[in-house]
């Protein structure tokens, strides 16, 4: 039985430690340009939870570090304040915005901490939920770095998963 040379074992141990260290995981579990979305329809309530790498929205995934990035950041914060710039229910469903929030809260971002993903939860109450047969993802219009969204829909006990891309940015129920 041969023994593994000490240098090889040490190198393997170092590589494994580097791959699973908190520093390597700190950037989050994501792929640039790709996001995940959970859509839930419960009676008249529509909830959309976008989990997208900040890089897909801004072109970088850390707090602004110069004047140009500060301008991009400010424009993004203004877009987030209007959730219809990210998702649009069909007009026939007569959905009204009932709330939205982001994690992390954009006004509380530490300028020394990278932001891996931004979670944006948007809630609507729909007067005509039976007309809720699709959902448009308007986020593609303002964010060319956003390439695709993996959407999971839960509605009336049924589940559906679909990949949405800029060419056809809608989920059909």
mmCIF file of C-alpha atoms in Angstrom:
data_model
loop_
_atom_site.group_PDB
_atom_site.id
_atom_site.type_symbol
_atom_site.label_atom_id
_atom_site.label_comp_id
_atom_site.label_asym_id
_atom_site.label_seq_id
_atom_site.Cartn_x
_atom_site.Cartn_y
_atom_site.Cartn_z
ATOM 1 C CA UNK A 1 0.000 0.000 0.000
ATOM 2 C CA UNK A 2 1.521 3.302 -1.041
ATOM 3 C CA UNK A 3 1.358 6.372 1.120
ATOM 4 C CA UNK A 4 0.305 9.735 -0.231
ATOM 5 C CA UNK A 5 3.226 12.173 -0.130
ATOM 6 C CA UNK A 6 2.818 14.847 2.530
ATOM 7 C CA UNK A 7 2.927 17.689 -0.008
ATOM 8 C CA UNK A 8 0.126 16.190 -2.104
ATOM 9 C CA UNK A 9 -2.038 15.612 0.971
ATOM 10 C CA UNK A 10 -1.383 19.140 2.236
ATOM 11 C CA UNK A 11 -2.245 20.597 -1.188
ATOM 12 C CA UNK A 12 -5.504 18.596 -1.343
ATOM 13 C CA UNK A 13 -6.451 19.673 2.170
ATOM 14 C CA UNK A 14 -5.734 23.342 1.388
ATOM 15 C CA UNK A 15 -7.792 23.178 -1.823
ATOM 16 C CA UNK A 16 -10.748 21.586 -0.037
ATOM 17 C CA UNK A 17 -10.562 24.147 2.766
ATOM 18 C CA UNK A 18 -10.446 27.029 0.275
ATOM 19 C CA UNK A 19 -13.452 25.721 -1.650
ATOM 20 C CA UNK A 20 -15.643 25.400 1.428
ATOM 21 C CA UNK A 21 -14.388 28.314 3.503
ATOM 22 C CA UNK A 22 -16.733 31.120 4.588
ATOM 23 C CA UNK A 23 -14.832 33.484 2.277
ATOM 24 C CA UNK A 24 -15.620 31.416 -0.790
ATOM 25 C CA UNK A 25 -19.280 31.107 0.234
ATOM 26 C CA UNK A 26 -19.676 34.769 1.207
ATOM 27 C CA UNK A 27 -20.436 35.777 -2.366
ATOM 28 C CA UNK A 28 -23.615 33.715 -2.241
ATOM 29 C CA UNK A 29 -25.000 30.905 -4.318
ATOM 30 C CA UNK A 30 -25.819 32.445 -7.674
ATOM 31 C CA UNK A 31 -25.049 32.652 -11.359
ATOM 32 C CA UNK A 32 -24.627 36.119 -12.822
ATOM 33 C CA UNK A 33 -27.524 37.071 -15.087
ATOM 34 C CA UNK A 34 -29.781 34.293 -13.778
ATOM 35 C CA UNK A 35 -32.402 34.707 -11.078
ATOM 36 C CA UNK A 36 -34.995 32.645 -9.264
ATOM 37 C CA UNK A 37 -38.590 33.700 -8.778
ATOM 38 C CA UNK A 38 -41.342 32.292 -6.608
ATOM 39 C CA UNK A 39 -44.879 33.229 -7.648
ATOM 40 C CA UNK A 40 -47.734 32.396 -5.328
ATOM 41 C CA UNK A 41 -51.410 32.930 -6.062
ATOM 42 C CA UNK A 42 -53.656 32.409 -3.038
ATOM 43 C CA UNK A 43 -57.184 33.602 -3.756
ATOM 44 C CA UNK A 44 -56.904 37.319 -4.505
ATOM 45 C CA UNK A 45 -53.335 37.537 -3.162
ATOM 46 C CA UNK A 46 -50.446 37.486 -5.618
ATOM 47 C CA UNK A 47 -46.913 37.353 -4.201
ATOM 48 C CA UNK A 48 -43.784 37.512 -6.361
ATOM 49 C CA UNK A 49 -40.370 36.939 -4.778
ATOM 50 C CA UNK A 50 -37.425 37.696 -7.069
ATOM 51 C CA UNK A 51 -34.001 36.442 -5.919
ATOM 52 C CA UNK A 52 -31.502 37.861 -8.400
ATOM 53 C CA UNK A 53 -27.753 38.560 -8.294
ATOM 54 C CA UNK A 54 -27.262 42.299 -7.914
ATOM 55 C CA UNK A 55 -24.829 42.123 -10.833
ATOM 56 C CA UNK A 56 -27.732 41.295 -13.179
ATOM 57 C CA UNK A 57 -29.387 44.585 -12.274
ATOM 58 C CA UNK A 58 -26.359 46.879 -11.953
ATOM 59 C CA UNK A 59 -23.404 45.305 -13.721
ATOM 60 C CA UNK A 60 -21.610 44.943 -10.364
ATOM 61 C CA UNK A 61 -22.510 43.241 -7.069
ATOM 62 C CA UNK A 62 -21.084 45.486 -4.396
ATOM 63 C CA UNK A 63 -22.048 48.895 -3.034
ATOM 64 C CA UNK A 64 -21.091 51.800 -5.323
ATOM 65 C CA UNK A 65 -17.412 52.712 -5.227
ATOM 66 C CA UNK A 66 -17.255 55.687 -7.577
ATOM 67 C CA UNK A 67 -19.464 58.443 -8.985
ATOM 68 C CA UNK A 68 -20.656 56.475 -12.037
ATOM 69 C CA UNK A 69 -21.601 53.478 -9.902
ATOM 70 C CA UNK A 70 -23.350 55.818 -7.451
ATOM 71 C CA UNK A 71 -25.499 57.154 -10.302
ATOM 72 C CA UNK A 72 -26.347 53.607 -11.443
ATOM 73 C CA UNK A 73 -27.159 52.667 -7.836
ATOM 74 C CA UNK A 74 -29.435 55.697 -7.340
ATOM 75 C CA UNK A 75 -31.333 54.985 -10.569
ATOM 76 C CA UNK A 76 -31.773 51.374 -9.448
ATOM 77 C CA UNK A 77 -33.082 52.416 -6.009
ATOM 78 C CA UNK A 78 -35.639 54.625 -7.789
ATOM 79 C CA UNK A 79 -36.715 51.690 -10.011
ATOM 80 C CA UNK A 80 -37.116 49.414 -6.980
ATOM 81 C CA UNK A 81 -39.530 51.976 -5.505
ATOM 82 C CA UNK A 82 -41.834 51.198 -8.466
ATOM 83 C CA UNK A 83 -42.410 47.415 -8.358
ATOM 84 C CA UNK A 84 -44.236 47.495 -11.715
ATOM 85 C CA UNK A 85 -40.792 48.036 -13.254
ATOM 86 C CA UNK A 86 -40.047 44.441 -12.217
ATOM 87 C CA UNK A 87 -43.326 42.550 -12.584
ATOM 88 C CA UNK A 88 -46.717 43.391 -14.125
ATOM 89 C CA UNK A 89 -49.938 41.465 -13.572
ATOM 90 C CA UNK A 90 -52.435 41.660 -16.451
ATOM 91 C CA UNK A 91 -54.705 44.727 -16.353
ATOM 92 C CA UNK A 92 -57.810 42.500 -16.502
ATOM 93 C CA UNK A 93 -56.976 41.072 -13.038
ATOM 94 C CA UNK A 94 -57.192 44.594 -11.536
ATOM 95 C CA UNK A 95 -54.278 43.989 -9.170
ATOM 96 C CA UNK A 96 -53.254 46.717 -6.759
ATOM 97 C CA UNK A 97 -49.871 46.835 -5.080
ATOM 98 C CA UNK A 98 -50.225 45.927 -1.407
ATOM 99 C CA UNK A 99 -46.548 46.048 -0.466
ATOM 100 C CA UNK A 100 -42.946 45.421 -1.402
ATOM 101 C CA UNK A 101 -39.618 45.020 0.340
ATOM 102 C CA UNK A 102 -36.043 44.120 -0.444
ATOM 103 C CA UNK A 103 -33.401 42.104 1.395
ATOM 104 C CA UNK A 104 -31.075 43.690 2.123
ATOM 105 C CA UNK A 105 -32.986 46.921 2.632
ATOM 106 C CA UNK A 106 -31.397 49.244 0.068
ATOM 107 C CA UNK A 107 -31.258 52.215 2.438
ATOM 108 C CA UNK A 108 -29.282 50.191 4.986
ATOM 109 C CA UNK A 109 -26.527 48.761 2.774
ATOM 110 C CA UNK A 110 -23.062 48.834 4.335
ATOM 111 C CA UNK A 111 -20.620 50.391 1.865
ATOM 112 C CA UNK A 112 -17.959 47.836 2.876
ATOM 113 C CA UNK A 113 -20.027 44.704 2.268
ATOM 114 C CA UNK A 114 -20.566 43.009 -1.096
ATOM 115 C CA UNK A 115 -24.160 42.117 -1.904
ATOM 116 C CA UNK A 116 -24.535 38.749 -3.577
ATOM 117 C CA UNK A 117 -28.260 38.592 -4.274
ATOM 118 C CA UNK A 118 -31.102 41.033 -3.896
ATOM 119 C CA UNK A 119 -34.423 39.543 -2.838
ATOM 120 C CA UNK A 120 -37.364 41.693 -3.903
ATOM 121 C CA UNK A 121 -40.772 40.618 -2.645
ATOM 122 C CA UNK A 122 -43.796 42.255 -4.265
ATOM 123 C CA UNK A 123 -47.378 41.695 -3.092
ATOM 124 C CA UNK A 124 -50.621 42.463 -4.912
ATOM 125 C CA UNK A 125 -54.329 42.113 -4.136
ATOM 126 C CA UNK A 126 -56.324 41.327 -7.270
ATOM 127 C CA UNK A 127 -60.000 42.297 -7.619
ATOM 128 C CA UNK A 128 -60.446 39.800 -10.486
ATOM 129 C CA UNK A 129 -58.091 36.910 -9.606
ATOM 130 C CA UNK A 130 -59.782 34.626 -12.157
ATOM 131 C CA UNK A 131 -58.320 36.918 -14.862
ATOM 132 C CA UNK A 132 -54.818 36.307 -13.519
ATOM 133 C CA UNK A 133 -53.647 34.022 -16.331
ATOM 134 C CA UNK A 134 -50.171 35.421 -16.924
ATOM 135 C CA UNK A 135 -47.510 37.602 -15.376
ATOM 136 C CA UNK A 136 -45.048 39.826 -17.261
ATOM 137 C CA UNK A 137 -41.496 40.317 -16.013
ATOM 138 C CA UNK A 138 -40.781 43.933 -16.893
ATOM 139 C CA UNK A 139 -37.408 43.729 -15.107
ATOM 140 C CA UNK A 140 -35.861 42.603 -18.402
ATOM 141 C CA UNK A 141 -36.548 46.031 -19.973
ATOM 142 C CA UNK A 142 -34.349 48.056 -17.617
ATOM 143 C CA UNK A 143 -31.703 45.434 -16.832
ATOM 144 C CA UNK A 144 -29.849 44.051 -19.867
ATOM 145 C CA UNK A 145 -27.618 41.987 -17.571
ATOM 146 C CA UNK A 146 -30.656 39.926 -16.585
ATOM 147 C CA UNK A 147 -30.612 36.940 -18.951
ATOM 148 C CA UNK A 148 -33.151 34.532 -17.473
ATOM 149 C CA UNK A 149 -35.444 33.853 -14.551
ATOM 150 C CA UNK A 150 -36.294 30.391 -13.270
ATOM 151 C CA UNK A 151 -39.901 30.815 -12.100
ATOM 152 C CA UNK A 152 -41.786 28.492 -9.754
ATOM 153 C CA UNK A 153 -45.545 29.077 -9.701
ATOM 154 C CA UNK A 154 -47.851 27.790 -6.971
ATOM 155 C CA UNK A 155 -51.543 28.261 -7.591
ATOM 156 C CA UNK A 156 -54.560 26.328 -6.261
ATOM 157 C CA UNK A 157 -52.354 23.459 -5.102
ATOM 158 C CA UNK A 158 -50.695 23.084 -8.514
ATOM 159 C CA UNK A 159 -47.021 23.778 -9.120
ATOM 160 C CA UNK A 160 -45.283 24.751 -12.331
ATOM 161 C CA UNK A 161 -41.683 25.682 -13.162
ATOM 162 C CA UNK A 162 -40.706 27.673 -16.230
ATOM 163 C CA UNK A 163 -37.635 29.540 -17.471
ATOM 164 C CA UNK A 164 -38.406 33.090 -18.604
ATOM 165 C CA UNK A 165 -36.096 35.015 -20.950
ATOM 166 C CA UNK A 166 -36.133 38.538 -22.425
ATOM 167 C CA UNK A 167 -37.526 37.363 -25.790
ATOM 168 C CA UNK A 168 -40.809 36.261 -24.134
ATOM 169 C CA UNK A 169 -40.784 37.789 -20.649
ATOM 170 C CA UNK A 170 -44.065 36.332 -19.412
ATOM 171 C CA UNK A 171 -45.226 33.418 -17.323
ATOM 172 C CA UNK A 172 -48.442 31.901 -18.649
ATOM 173 C CA UNK A 173 -50.428 30.134 -15.965
#
